Amino acid sequence: MMETPLLEAHGLGLRFGTIPALDGVSLEIWPGEVVAIVGESGSGKTTLLRVLSGLLRPDAGSVAYRGPDGATHSVHDMGEAALRRLMRSDWGFVHQNPRDGLRMGVSAGGNVGERLMAVGARHYGGIRAEATEWLRRVEIDPARIDDTPQQFSGGMQQRLQIARTLVTRPRLVFMDEPTGGLDVSVQARLLDLIRELVADLGLAVLLVTHDIAAARLLAHRLLVMRQGRVVEQGLTDRVLDDPQHEYTQLLVASVLAA
Amino acid sequence: MSPAIRTEALGKSFTLHLQGGTRIPVLSGVDLAVEPGECVALAGPSGAGKSTLMRCLYGNYGAGSGRILLRHRGAELDLASADARLMREVRRETLGYVSQFLRVIPRVPTLDIVAEPLVARGMPREAARARAAALLTRLNLPSALHALPPATFSGGEQQRVNLARGFAPGYPVLLLDEPTASLDAANRAVVLGLIEAAKAQGTAIIGIFHDTEIRDRVADRLFEVHPEQAFA
């Protein structure tokens, strides 16, 4: 069934001046797989996410994406228009700051509907019905469909961004610290929502987080980054419960148990 | 009959980099084989490595040396060298583990925690929930609790949720770490029945049972786990 990876990166390297932001990073993401990249600030994890999603060009290495048609495309050679098309349909991006992923002056329903229209939906009633359904799925009262995100709390904005991203049923979603700026109780709700939607829709997710507990909850597989390198990777519970690398041991030992 | 799971010279040690690289050997040369329908109880004093062995078998700890051969999809597979994706498939289809403690997921109702591995194996959600509810009820967890997340449940209730989740799918190989530790007599009897029924269906079971009464009822034999000399 799932024979080939969705995304394959080989030997990625990138330097900012003298600082190696990425150093020999290779990884694969398979359909339906949630992969978390953990590590401290400056470890290169967000840079890796930006390179994998085509937002940044690496100095070395390649990223290949296999489309629904089975053809493989080099993410950094496909051109801006093709990449934008991919970002609108087959891929999704959930930003840490919902303002980066939402149109703040457009209604909640419009934010969700806009993505649908970008992939060809034209029937107003159908779009509004689907937007309503998605607001319900992310636990936003559909009565607020005509409110703008500016009138929403941070947690609601983040849930709206998730609805906007997932409404087109992308196959691969990039998430950059999706619970970053939120209160702990709001984080738990959001994490559970992401967990449920990802399982229901069978999405592949590449998640960047410094929150080890979030990674344990969501990810099937974990990559630990430090100074631009992947120092350890594997099954999430094994990396966290039987860490091999000195840095991973430090990372796990530094987590406060609740 | 060939074993459902066996180990060859399995070894495990831990290297604590934060403690100056101290190496703690726990297991070495473990040769264990369990047939379908057989229940083997791990024996040995506290600290002998029984739980470590269980965790190695489940892939929660990486095997240090040797092989762990599991019959999966009709062929023998070495778990010691299986990658994360293969390990997930093995856990979904073949290998179940009931740990002592439930890892609670915020907000997820008890019923869905138990139904989840069934859904992952392709069972329709409503059928999975029905089977989950039946098993929870058999374990004397009243239906009023099924819709609640188990975070606020007692230790015994959480253990029963864990047991229902572990027994529901009918894995060919099941690892049980102290399955009756927090249970009263009535619920121990239910667990006894579940273990016996699983064995009758051909499940290979490896267990740690401090409850010797349960152990003597379900175990076909004991397997002694020897403590390694520390700081060798």
Tab-separated table of C-alpha atoms in Angstrom:
chain	number	residue	atom	x	y	z
A	1	MET	CA	0.000	0.000	0.000
A	2	MET	CA	2.378	2.762	1.190
A	3	GLU	CA	5.366	1.856	-0.923
A	4	THR	CA	7.090	5.136	-1.574
A	5	PRO	CA	7.947	8.181	0.516
A	6	LEU	CA	6.092	11.432	-0.089
A	7	LEU	CA	9.132	13.536	0.537
A	8	GLU	CA	12.782	12.569	0.320
A	9	ALA	CA	15.688	14.795	1.272
A	10	HIS	CA	19.327	13.893	0.722
A	11	GLY	CA	22.470	15.491	2.070
A	12	LEU	CA	21.009	18.902	2.829
A	13	GLY	CA	23.550	21.570	3.703
A	14	LEU	CA	23.135	25.267	4.312
A	15	ARG	CA	25.425	27.851	5.900
A	16	PHE	CA	24.525	31.276	7.221
A	17	GLY	CA	27.921	32.946	7.028
A	18	THR	CA	30.216	30.650	8.968
A	19	ILE	CA	27.391	28.971	10.880
A	20	PRO	CA	26.275	25.605	9.540
A	21	ALA	CA	22.473	25.738	9.768
A	22	LEU	CA	22.110	22.355	8.098
A	23	ASP	CA	24.862	19.810	7.799
A	24	GLY	CA	24.300	16.579	5.899
A	25	VAL	CA	20.619	16.131	6.741
A	26	SER	CA	18.701	13.354	4.990
A	27	LEU	CA	15.178	12.228	5.747
A	28	GLU	CA	12.066	10.627	4.332
A	29	ILE	CA	8.421	11.193	5.107
A	30	TRP	CA	5.949	8.463	4.222
A	31	PRO	CA	2.201	8.789	3.700
A	32	GLY	CA	0.282	8.947	6.967
A	33	GLU	CA	3.408	9.427	9.022
A	34	VAL	CA	3.863	12.126	11.658
A	35	VAL	CA	7.510	13.077	12.011
A	36	ALA	CA	8.656	15.546	14.657
A	37	ILE	CA	11.895	17.459	14.592
A	38	VAL	CA	12.988	18.439	18.078
A	39	GLY	CA	15.958	20.383	19.348
A	40	GLU	CA	16.796	23.632	21.068
A	41	SER	CA	16.524	27.081	19.497
A	42	GLY	CA	19.196	27.482	16.854
A	43	SER	CA	19.513	23.741	16.241
A	44	GLY	CA	18.391	24.224	12.649
A	45	LYS	CA	14.970	22.657	12.924
A	46	THR	CA	12.990	25.589	11.531
A	47	THR	CA	15.592	26.063	8.794
A	48	LEU	CA	15.134	22.405	7.874
A	49	LEU	CA	11.359	22.883	7.685
A	50	ARG	CA	11.808	25.909	5.428
A	51	VAL	CA	14.208	24.047	3.145
A	52	LEU	CA	11.987	20.959	2.927
A	53	SER	CA	8.948	23.050	2.056
A	54	GLY	CA	10.799	24.972	-0.628
A	55	LEU	CA	10.871	28.316	1.188
A	56	LEU	CA	14.665	28.249	1.411
A	57	ARG	CA	17.171	26.904	-1.074
A	58	PRO	CA	19.940	24.715	0.363
A	59	ASP	CA	23.634	25.073	-0.570
A	60	ALA	CA	23.849	21.332	-0.997
A	61	GLY	CA	21.540	18.368	-1.349
A	62	SER	CA	18.086	17.878	-2.795
A	63	VAL	CA	14.444	17.512	-1.800
A	64	ALA	CA	12.102	15.420	-3.921
A	65	TYR	CA	8.326	15.313	-3.627
A	66	ARG	CA	6.186	12.574	-5.077
A	67	GLY	CA	2.866	13.952	-6.296
A	68	PRO	CA	-0.477	12.138	-6.358
A	69	ASP	CA	0.266	11.185	-9.968
A	70	GLY	CA	3.314	9.226	-8.760
A	71	ALA	CA	5.770	11.543	-10.503
A	72	THR	CA	8.734	12.874	-8.532
A	73	HIS	CA	9.464	16.600	-8.505
A	74	SER	CA	12.521	18.404	-7.224
A	75	VAL	CA	11.127	20.926	-4.773
A	76	HIS	CA	13.820	23.504	-5.499
A	77	ASP	CA	13.679	23.166	-9.290
A	78	MET	CA	9.931	23.204	-9.851
A	79	GLY	CA	9.604	26.973	-10.045
A	80	GLU	CA	7.666	29.404	-7.917
A	81	ALA	CA	4.317	28.989	-9.633
A	82	ALA	CA	4.368	25.209	-9.270
A	83	LEU	CA	5.450	25.494	-5.651
A	84	ARG	CA	2.642	27.953	-4.928
A	85	ARG	CA	0.194	25.562	-6.565
A	86	LEU	CA	1.509	22.749	-4.393
A	87	MET	CA	1.193	24.896	-1.271
A	88	ARG	CA	-2.440	25.642	-2.117
A	89	SER	CA	-3.522	22.081	-2.714
A	90	ASP	CA	-1.399	19.078	-1.897
A	91	TRP	CA	0.599	20.694	0.899
A	92	GLY	CA	-0.335	22.730	3.909
A	93	PHE	CA	1.655	24.972	6.208
A	94	VAL	CA	0.651	25.752	9.793
A	95	HIS	CA	2.679	28.684	11.102
A	96	GLN	CA	3.536	29.323	14.715
A	97	ASN	CA	1.922	32.721	14.471
A	98	PRO	CA	-1.604	32.384	13.050
A	99	ARG	CA	-1.224	35.873	11.541
A	100	ASP	CA	1.267	34.373	9.082
A	101	GLY	CA	-1.248	31.781	7.893
A	102	LEU	CA	-4.534	33.690	8.050
A	103	ARG	CA	-5.939	36.734	6.341
A	104	MET	CA	-6.776	38.786	9.368
A	105	GLY	CA	-9.236	41.117	7.670
A	106	VAL	CA	-11.253	38.343	6.022
A	107	SER	CA	-14.066	36.476	7.816
A	108	ALA	CA	-13.449	33.065	9.355
A	109	GLY	CA	-15.635	31.476	6.694
A	110	GLY	CA	-13.754	33.385	4.010
A	111	ASN	CA	-10.407	32.181	5.332
A	112	VAL	CA	-11.517	28.578	4.981
A	113	GLY	CA	-13.471	29.083	1.765
A	114	GLU	CA	-10.627	30.878	0.048
A	115	ARG	CA	-8.466	27.727	0.108
A	116	LEU	CA	-11.331	25.740	-1.370
A	117	MET	CA	-11.794	28.278	-4.149
A	118	ALA	CA	-8.071	28.141	-4.852
A	119	VAL	CA	-8.458	24.481	-5.764
A	120	GLY	CA	-11.474	25.127	-7.938
A	121	ALA	CA	-14.591	25.162	-5.734
A	122	ARG	CA	-17.088	27.662	-7.168
A	123	HIS	CA	-20.483	26.934	-5.616
A	124	TYR	CA	-21.026	29.535	-2.874
A	125	GLY	CA	-23.510	27.467	-0.851
A	126	GLY	CA	-21.246	24.422	-0.978
A	127	ILE	CA	-18.203	26.418	0.085
A	128	ARG	CA	-20.064	28.014	2.982
A	129	ALA	CA	-21.424	24.641	4.101
A	130	GLU	CA	-17.958	23.117	4.022
A	131	ALA	CA	-16.479	26.102	5.879
A	132	THR	CA	-19.196	25.729	8.540
A	133	GLU	CA	-18.420	22.049	8.883
A	134	TRP	CA	-14.715	22.797	9.295
A	135	LEU	CA	-15.323	25.456	11.933
A	136	ARG	CA	-17.307	22.862	13.853
A	137	ARG	CA	-14.501	20.330	13.448
A	138	VAL	CA	-11.964	22.704	14.951
A	139	GLU	CA	-14.430	23.610	17.712
A	140	ILE	CA	-15.231	27.147	16.625
A	141	ASP	CA	-18.907	28.070	17.014
A	142	PRO	CA	-20.252	28.232	13.415
A	143	ALA	CA	-22.250	31.302	14.516
A	144	ARG	CA	-18.935	33.148	14.280
A	145	ILE	CA	-18.406	32.333	10.623
A	146	ASP	CA	-18.701	35.994	9.617
A	147	ASP	CA	-16.361	37.308	12.337
A	148	THR	CA	-12.786	38.097	11.408
A	149	PRO	CA	-9.820	36.386	13.094
A	150	GLN	CA	-8.980	39.706	14.764
A	151	GLN	CA	-11.985	39.082	17.009
A	152	PHE	CA	-10.713	35.602	17.977
A	153	SER	CA	-8.471	34.484	20.849
A	154	GLY	CA	-5.003	33.112	20.042
A	155	GLY	CA	-6.181	29.524	20.439
A	156	MET	CA	-9.164	30.100	18.152
A	157	GLN	CA	-6.956	31.777	15.554
A	158	GLN	CA	-4.676	28.761	15.593
A	159	ARG	CA	-7.626	26.392	15.205
A	160	LEU	CA	-8.899	28.495	12.316
A	161	GLN	CA	-5.500	28.310	10.663
A	162	ILE	CA	-5.671	24.535	10.959
A	163	ALA	CA	-9.150	24.464	9.397
A	164	ARG	CA	-7.941	26.692	6.556
A	165	THR	CA	-4.954	24.425	5.991
A	166	LEU	CA	-6.750	21.085	6.142
A	167	VAL	CA	-9.915	21.933	4.220
A	168	THR	CA	-8.285	21.011	0.905
A	169	ARG	CA	-7.205	17.637	2.304
A	170	PRO	CA	-3.482	18.131	1.752
A	171	ARG	CA	-1.330	15.007	1.779
A	172	LEU	CA	1.565	16.649	3.580
A	173	VAL	CA	1.375	19.344	6.241
A	174	PHE	CA	4.303	21.297	7.637
A	175	MET	CA	3.805	22.621	11.156
A	176	ASP	CA	6.164	25.085	12.798
A	177	GLU	CA	5.674	25.166	16.592
A	178	PRO	CA	1.881	25.095	16.178
A	179	THR	CA	1.277	25.389	19.931
A	180	GLY	CA	4.042	27.934	20.426
A	181	GLY	CA	2.500	31.061	21.873
A	182	LEU	CA	-0.504	29.477	23.573
A	183	ASP	CA	-1.531	28.873	27.198
A	184	VAL	CA	-0.964	25.336	28.424
A	185	SER	CA	-4.682	24.462	28.620
A	186	VAL	CA	-5.207	25.818	25.112
A	187	GLN	CA	-2.169	23.847	23.922
A	188	ALA	CA	-3.630	20.573	25.179
A	189	ARG	CA	-6.865	21.153	23.309
A	190	LEU	CA	-5.030	22.072	20.126
A	191	LEU	CA	-2.700	19.088	20.341
A	192	ASP	CA	-5.616	16.738	20.788
A	193	LEU	CA	-7.402	18.326	17.854
A	194	ILE	CA	-4.333	17.968	15.638
A	195	ARG	CA	-3.862	14.368	16.782
A	196	GLU	CA	-7.447	13.487	15.928
A	197	LEU	CA	-7.548	15.237	12.549
A	198	VAL	CA	-4.223	13.796	11.473
A	199	ALA	CA	-5.378	10.271	12.312
A	200	ASP	CA	-8.804	10.728	10.675
A	201	LEU	CA	-7.461	12.227	7.473
A	202	GLY	CA	-4.351	10.022	7.291
A	203	LEU	CA	-2.131	13.065	6.817
A	204	ALA	CA	1.620	13.063	6.695
A	205	VAL	CA	2.943	15.767	8.997
A	206	LEU	CA	6.346	17.256	9.517
A	207	LEU	CA	6.230	18.985	12.868
A	208	VAL	CA	8.892	21.248	14.294
A	209	THR	CA	8.678	21.701	18.040
A	210	HIS	CA	10.788	22.217	21.108
A	211	ASP	CA	7.993	20.698	23.200
A	212	ILE	CA	9.005	17.105	23.911
A	213	ALA	CA	5.603	16.239	25.382
A	214	ALA	CA	3.859	17.466	22.235
A	215	ALA	CA	6.245	15.408	20.118
A	216	ARG	CA	5.522	12.303	22.212
A	217	LEU	CA	1.809	12.802	21.837
A	218	LEU	CA	1.723	13.477	18.109
A	219	ALA	CA	4.719	11.961	16.399
A	220	HIS	CA	5.323	8.431	15.204
A	221	ARG	CA	8.943	9.195	14.549
A	222	LEU	CA	11.373	11.693	15.990
A	223	LEU	CA	14.485	13.431	14.696
A	224	VAL	CA	16.721	15.160	17.200
A	225	MET	CA	18.689	18.086	15.789
A	226	ARG	CA	21.675	19.872	17.147
A	227	GLN	CA	23.906	22.396	15.413
A	228	GLY	CA	22.411	21.634	12.038
A	229	ARG	CA	22.804	17.873	12.273
A	230	VAL	CA	20.388	15.048	13.023
A	231	VAL	CA	22.098	13.452	16.024
A	232	GLU	CA	19.508	10.748	16.638
A	233	GLN	CA	16.286	9.501	15.084
A	234	GLY	CA	13.796	6.678	15.371
A	235	LEU	CA	10.537	5.541	16.900
A	236	THR	CA	9.301	8.348	19.163
A	237	ASP	CA	8.960	6.356	22.361
A	238	ARG	CA	12.331	4.687	21.868
A	239	VAL	CA	14.216	7.935	21.268
A	240	LEU	CA	12.617	9.436	24.387
A	241	ASP	CA	12.804	6.377	26.666
A	242	ASP	CA	16.136	4.946	25.518
A	243	PRO	CA	18.052	7.936	24.160
A	244	GLN	CA	21.502	7.037	22.840
A	245	HIS	CA	23.118	10.339	22.035
A	246	GLU	CA	24.472	12.524	24.803
A	247	TYR	CA	22.464	15.501	23.601
A	248	THR	CA	19.189	13.528	23.465
A	249	GLN	CA	19.831	12.295	27.000
A	250	LEU	CA	20.269	15.878	28.114
A	251	LEU	CA	17.122	16.971	26.282
A	252	VAL	CA	15.009	14.198	27.825
A	253	ALA	CA	16.492	14.726	31.291
A	254	SER	CA	15.624	18.424	31.092
A	255	VAL	CA	11.883	17.867	30.654
A	256	LEU	CA	9.810	18.534	33.735
A	257	ALA	CA	7.480	15.647	34.490
A	258	ALA	CA	3.978	16.886	35.319
B	1	MET	CA	5.178	-25.415	15.942
B	2	SER	CA	7.694	-22.622	15.591
B	3	PRO	CA	7.868	-19.897	18.242
B	4	ALA	CA	5.732	-16.776	17.894
B	5	ILE	CA	8.613	-14.812	19.345
B	6	ARG	CA	12.144	-15.739	20.340
B	7	THR	CA	15.353	-14.020	21.268
B	8	GLU	CA	18.896	-15.039	20.425
B	9	ALA	CA	21.644	-13.852	22.764
B	10	LEU	CA	19.750	-10.655	23.484
B	11	GLY	CA	21.796	-8.127	25.411
B	12	LYS	CA	21.104	-4.635	26.676
B	13	SER	CA	23.121	-2.060	28.531
B	14	PHE	CA	22.662	1.637	29.137
B	15	THR	CA	25.355	4.262	28.718
B	16	LEU	CA	24.673	7.351	30.810
B	17	HIS	CA	26.461	10.180	29.048
B	18	LEU	CA	25.364	12.684	31.678
B	19	GLN	CA	27.036	10.565	34.384
B	20	GLY	CA	30.445	10.517	32.791
B	21	GLY	CA	29.586	7.717	30.395
B	22	THR	CA	28.787	5.156	33.084
B	23	ARG	CA	27.758	1.911	31.457
B	24	ILE	CA	25.068	-0.183	33.142
B	25	PRO	CA	24.767	-3.697	31.792
B	26	VAL	CA	21.282	-5.140	32.339
B	27	LEU	CA	20.763	-8.117	30.056
B	28	SER	CA	23.125	-10.460	28.285
B	29	GLY	CA	22.723	-13.704	26.407
B	30	VAL	CA	18.944	-13.923	26.815
B	31	ASP	CA	17.530	-16.852	24.842
B	32	LEU	CA	13.781	-17.001	25.234
B	33	ALA	CA	11.265	-18.677	22.944
B	34	VAL	CA	7.490	-18.622	23.299
B	35	GLU	CA	5.097	-20.731	21.251
B	36	PRO	CA	1.636	-19.639	20.155
B	37	GLY	CA	-0.837	-20.316	22.983
B	38	GLU	CA	1.929	-20.456	25.555
B	39	CYS	CA	2.304	-18.130	28.536
B	40	VAL	CA	5.773	-17.586	29.962
B	41	ALA	CA	6.247	-15.694	33.226
B	42	LEU	CA	9.478	-13.790	33.698
B	43	ALA	CA	10.991	-14.495	37.098
B	44	GLY	CA	13.861	-12.981	39.009
B	45	PRO	CA	14.426	-10.419	41.744
B	46	SER	CA	13.639	-6.737	41.385
B	47	GLY	CA	16.263	-5.104	39.223
B	48	ALA	CA	17.046	-8.318	37.376
B	49	GLY	CA	15.920	-6.738	34.115
B	50	LYS	CA	12.457	-8.211	33.619
B	51	SER	CA	10.878	-4.904	32.617
B	52	THR	CA	13.919	-4.029	30.502
B	53	LEU	CA	13.496	-7.320	28.639
B	54	MET	CA	9.813	-6.553	28.027
B	55	ARG	CA	10.634	-3.084	26.756
B	56	CYS	CA	13.301	-4.482	24.424
B	57	LEU	CA	10.813	-6.985	23.041
B	58	TYR	CA	8.340	-4.178	22.360
B	59	GLY	CA	11.004	-1.991	20.788
B	60	ASN	CA	10.594	0.696	23.417
B	61	TYR	CA	14.249	0.087	24.243
B	62	GLY	CA	16.642	-0.674	21.437
B	63	ALA	CA	18.276	-4.096	21.629
B	64	GLY	CA	21.977	-3.733	22.415
B	65	SER	CA	23.069	-7.034	20.890
B	66	GLY	CA	21.543	-10.245	19.623
B	67	ARG	CA	18.265	-10.743	17.781
B	68	ILE	CA	14.546	-10.614	18.536
B	69	LEU	CA	12.718	-12.783	16.041
B	70	LEU	CA	8.996	-12.254	15.735
B	71	ARG	CA	6.602	-14.079	13.444
B	72	HIS	CA	4.928	-11.256	11.568
B	73	ARG	CA	2.850	-11.539	8.369
B	74	GLY	CA	3.843	-15.176	8.082
B	75	ALA	CA	7.606	-14.673	8.232
B	76	GLU	CA	10.231	-14.242	10.914
B	77	LEU	CA	11.375	-10.677	11.374
B	78	ASP	CA	14.303	-9.385	13.439
B	79	LEU	CA	12.944	-6.579	15.593
B	80	ALA	CA	16.443	-5.695	16.762
B	81	SER	CA	17.132	-4.215	13.342
B	82	ALA	CA	13.608	-3.102	12.341
B	83	ASP	CA	13.198	0.584	11.503
B	84	ALA	CA	10.551	2.852	12.998
B	85	ARG	CA	7.990	2.316	10.249
B	86	LEU	CA	8.254	-1.447	10.388
B	87	MET	CA	8.067	-1.323	14.187
B	88	ARG	CA	4.816	0.648	13.945
B	89	GLU	CA	3.360	-1.936	11.606
B	90	VAL	CA	4.422	-4.724	13.984
B	91	ARG	CA	2.791	-2.948	16.917
B	92	ARG	CA	-0.382	-2.376	14.949
B	93	GLU	CA	-0.750	-5.951	13.760
B	94	THR	CA	1.236	-8.436	15.795
B	95	LEU	CA	2.661	-7.221	19.063
B	96	GLY	CA	0.708	-5.793	22.001
B	97	TYR	CA	2.006	-4.463	25.290
B	98	VAL	CA	0.126	-3.725	28.480
B	99	SER	CA	2.341	-1.526	30.613
B	100	GLN	CA	1.781	-0.952	34.298
B	101	PHE	CA	0.696	2.603	33.830
B	102	LEU	CA	-1.644	4.220	31.390
B	103	ARG	CA	-0.222	7.138	29.457
B	104	VAL	CA	-3.196	9.460	29.557
B	105	ILE	CA	-3.900	11.589	26.517
B	106	PRO	CA	-5.651	14.811	27.506
B	107	ARG	CA	-9.331	15.003	26.549
B	108	VAL	CA	-9.579	11.614	24.822
B	109	PRO	CA	-12.512	9.570	26.186
B	110	THR	CA	-11.816	6.153	27.671
B	111	LEU	CA	-13.848	4.439	24.972
B	112	ASP	CA	-11.714	5.932	22.201
B	113	ILE	CA	-8.472	5.055	23.967
B	114	VAL	CA	-9.549	1.415	23.906
B	115	ALA	CA	-11.033	1.582	20.397
B	116	GLU	CA	-8.005	3.319	18.844
B	117	PRO	CA	-5.858	0.234	18.152
B	118	LEU	CA	-8.890	-1.467	16.598
B	119	VAL	CA	-9.516	1.484	14.293
B	120	ALA	CA	-5.814	1.509	13.400
B	121	ARG	CA	-6.228	-2.109	12.273
B	122	GLY	CA	-9.047	-1.092	9.965
B	123	MET	CA	-12.147	-1.803	12.038
B	124	PRO	CA	-14.997	0.695	11.451
B	125	ARG	CA	-15.167	3.182	14.317
B	126	GLU	CA	-18.613	2.181	15.573
B	127	ALA	CA	-17.747	-1.513	15.644
B	128	ALA	CA	-14.472	-0.690	17.418
B	129	ARG	CA	-16.335	1.364	20.018
B	130	ALA	CA	-18.826	-1.433	20.562
B	131	ARG	CA	-16.066	-3.939	21.177
B	132	ALA	CA	-14.265	-1.480	23.446
B	133	ALA	CA	-17.429	-0.877	25.466
B	134	ALA	CA	-18.056	-4.603	25.873
B	135	LEU	CA	-14.516	-5.196	27.105
B	136	LEU	CA	-14.593	-2.249	29.519
B	137	THR	CA	-17.897	-3.450	30.905
B	138	ARG	CA	-16.473	-6.944	31.331
B	139	LEU	CA	-13.650	-5.317	33.313
B	140	ASN	CA	-16.315	-3.722	35.563
B	141	LEU	CA	-15.769	-0.201	34.321
B	142	PRO	CA	-19.306	1.238	34.326
B	143	SER	CA	-20.518	2.733	31.057
B	144	ALA	CA	-20.929	6.133	32.722
B	145	LEU	CA	-17.118	6.337	32.743
B	146	HIS	CA	-16.589	5.346	29.098
B	147	ALA	CA	-17.145	8.876	27.801
B	148	LEU	CA	-14.670	10.440	30.252
B	149	PRO	CA	-10.935	10.801	29.769
B	150	PRO	CA	-9.256	8.526	32.335
B	151	ALA	CA	-6.995	11.250	33.762
B	152	THR	CA	-9.007	11.431	36.972
B	153	PHE	CA	-9.575	7.677	37.315
B	154	SER	CA	-8.096	5.630	40.171
B	155	GLY	CA	-4.987	3.510	39.558
B	156	GLY	CA	-7.092	0.360	39.320
B	157	GLU	CA	-9.505	1.931	36.846
B	158	GLN	CA	-6.660	3.198	34.675
B	159	GLN	CA	-5.089	-0.233	34.709
B	160	ARG	CA	-8.333	-1.749	33.482
B	161	VAL	CA	-8.488	0.803	30.645
B	162	ASN	CA	-4.951	-0.222	29.742
B	163	LEU	CA	-5.892	-3.899	29.850
B	164	ALA	CA	-8.945	-3.373	27.656
B	165	ARG	CA	-6.781	-1.502	25.137
B	166	GLY	CA	-4.185	-4.279	25.146
B	167	PHE	CA	-6.603	-7.199	24.891
B	168	ALA	CA	-9.123	-5.692	22.446
B	169	PRO	CA	-7.217	-6.264	19.183
B	170	GLY	CA	-6.245	-9.904	19.842
B	171	TYR	CA	-2.540	-9.514	19.025
B	172	PRO	CA	-0.733	-12.792	18.243
B	173	VAL	CA	1.931	-11.829	20.816
B	174	LEU	CA	1.074	-10.002	24.022
B	175	LEU	CA	3.418	-8.594	26.661
B	176	LEU	CA	1.903	-8.049	30.111
B	177	ASP	CA	3.773	-6.045	32.731
B	178	GLU	CA	2.078	-6.658	36.093
B	179	PRO	CA	-1.422	-6.761	34.650
B	180	THR	CA	-3.167	-7.224	38.001
B	181	ALA	CA	-1.025	-5.040	40.283
B	182	SER	CA	-3.769	-2.562	41.276
B	183	LEU	CA	-6.828	-4.791	40.918
B	184	ASP	CA	-9.247	-6.300	43.423
B	185	ALA	CA	-10.132	-9.995	43.488
B	186	ALA	CA	-13.130	-9.694	41.172
B	187	ASN	CA	-11.157	-7.872	38.507
B	188	ARG	CA	-8.178	-10.197	38.853
B	189	ALA	CA	-10.568	-13.007	38.013
B	190	VAL	CA	-11.681	-11.134	34.889
B	191	VAL	CA	-8.063	-10.663	33.796
B	192	LEU	CA	-7.415	-14.331	34.444
B	193	GLY	CA	-10.300	-15.134	32.104
B	194	LEU	CA	-8.950	-12.768	29.426
B	195	ILE	CA	-5.501	-14.337	29.584
B	196	GLU	CA	-6.917	-17.852	29.386
B	197	ALA	CA	-9.140	-16.953	26.450
B	198	ALA	CA	-6.224	-15.298	24.624
B	199	LYS	CA	-4.057	-18.388	25.152
B	200	ALA	CA	-6.850	-20.612	23.850
B	201	GLN	CA	-6.903	-18.483	20.705
B	202	GLY	CA	-3.194	-19.028	20.193
B	203	THR	CA	-1.782	-15.825	21.645
B	204	ALA	CA	1.790	-16.106	22.879
B	205	ILE	CA	2.052	-14.265	26.192
B	206	ILE	CA	5.083	-13.056	28.096
B	207	GLY	CA	4.277	-11.618	31.482
B	208	ILE	CA	5.658	-10.215	34.684
B	209	PHE	CA	3.353	-11.295	37.495
B	210	HIS	CA	4.165	-10.382	41.070
B	211	ASP	CA	0.812	-11.879	41.907
B	212	THR	CA	1.965	-15.497	42.297
B	213	GLU	CA	-1.574	-16.851	42.442
B	214	ILE	CA	-2.339	-15.428	38.980
B	215	ARG	CA	1.088	-16.468	37.745
B	216	ASP	CA	0.619	-20.071	38.800
B	217	ARG	CA	-2.781	-20.173	37.138
B	218	VAL	CA	-1.757	-18.787	33.732
B	219	ALA	CA	1.950	-19.445	33.249
B	220	ASP	CA	3.007	-22.647	31.512
B	221	ARG	CA	6.559	-22.105	32.697
B	222	LEU	CA	8.881	-19.597	34.298
B	223	PHE	CA	11.797	-17.929	32.574
B	224	GLU	CA	14.516	-16.783	34.941
B	225	VAL	CA	16.020	-13.370	34.185
B	226	HIS	CA	19.470	-13.096	35.757
B	227	PRO	CA	20.777	-9.802	37.011
B	228	GLU	CA	23.964	-8.686	35.295
B	229	GLN	CA	26.888	-7.625	37.412
B	230	ALA	CA	26.721	-3.855	37.449
B	231	PHE	CA	29.822	-1.818	36.575
B	232	ALA	CA	31.542	-4.735	34.882
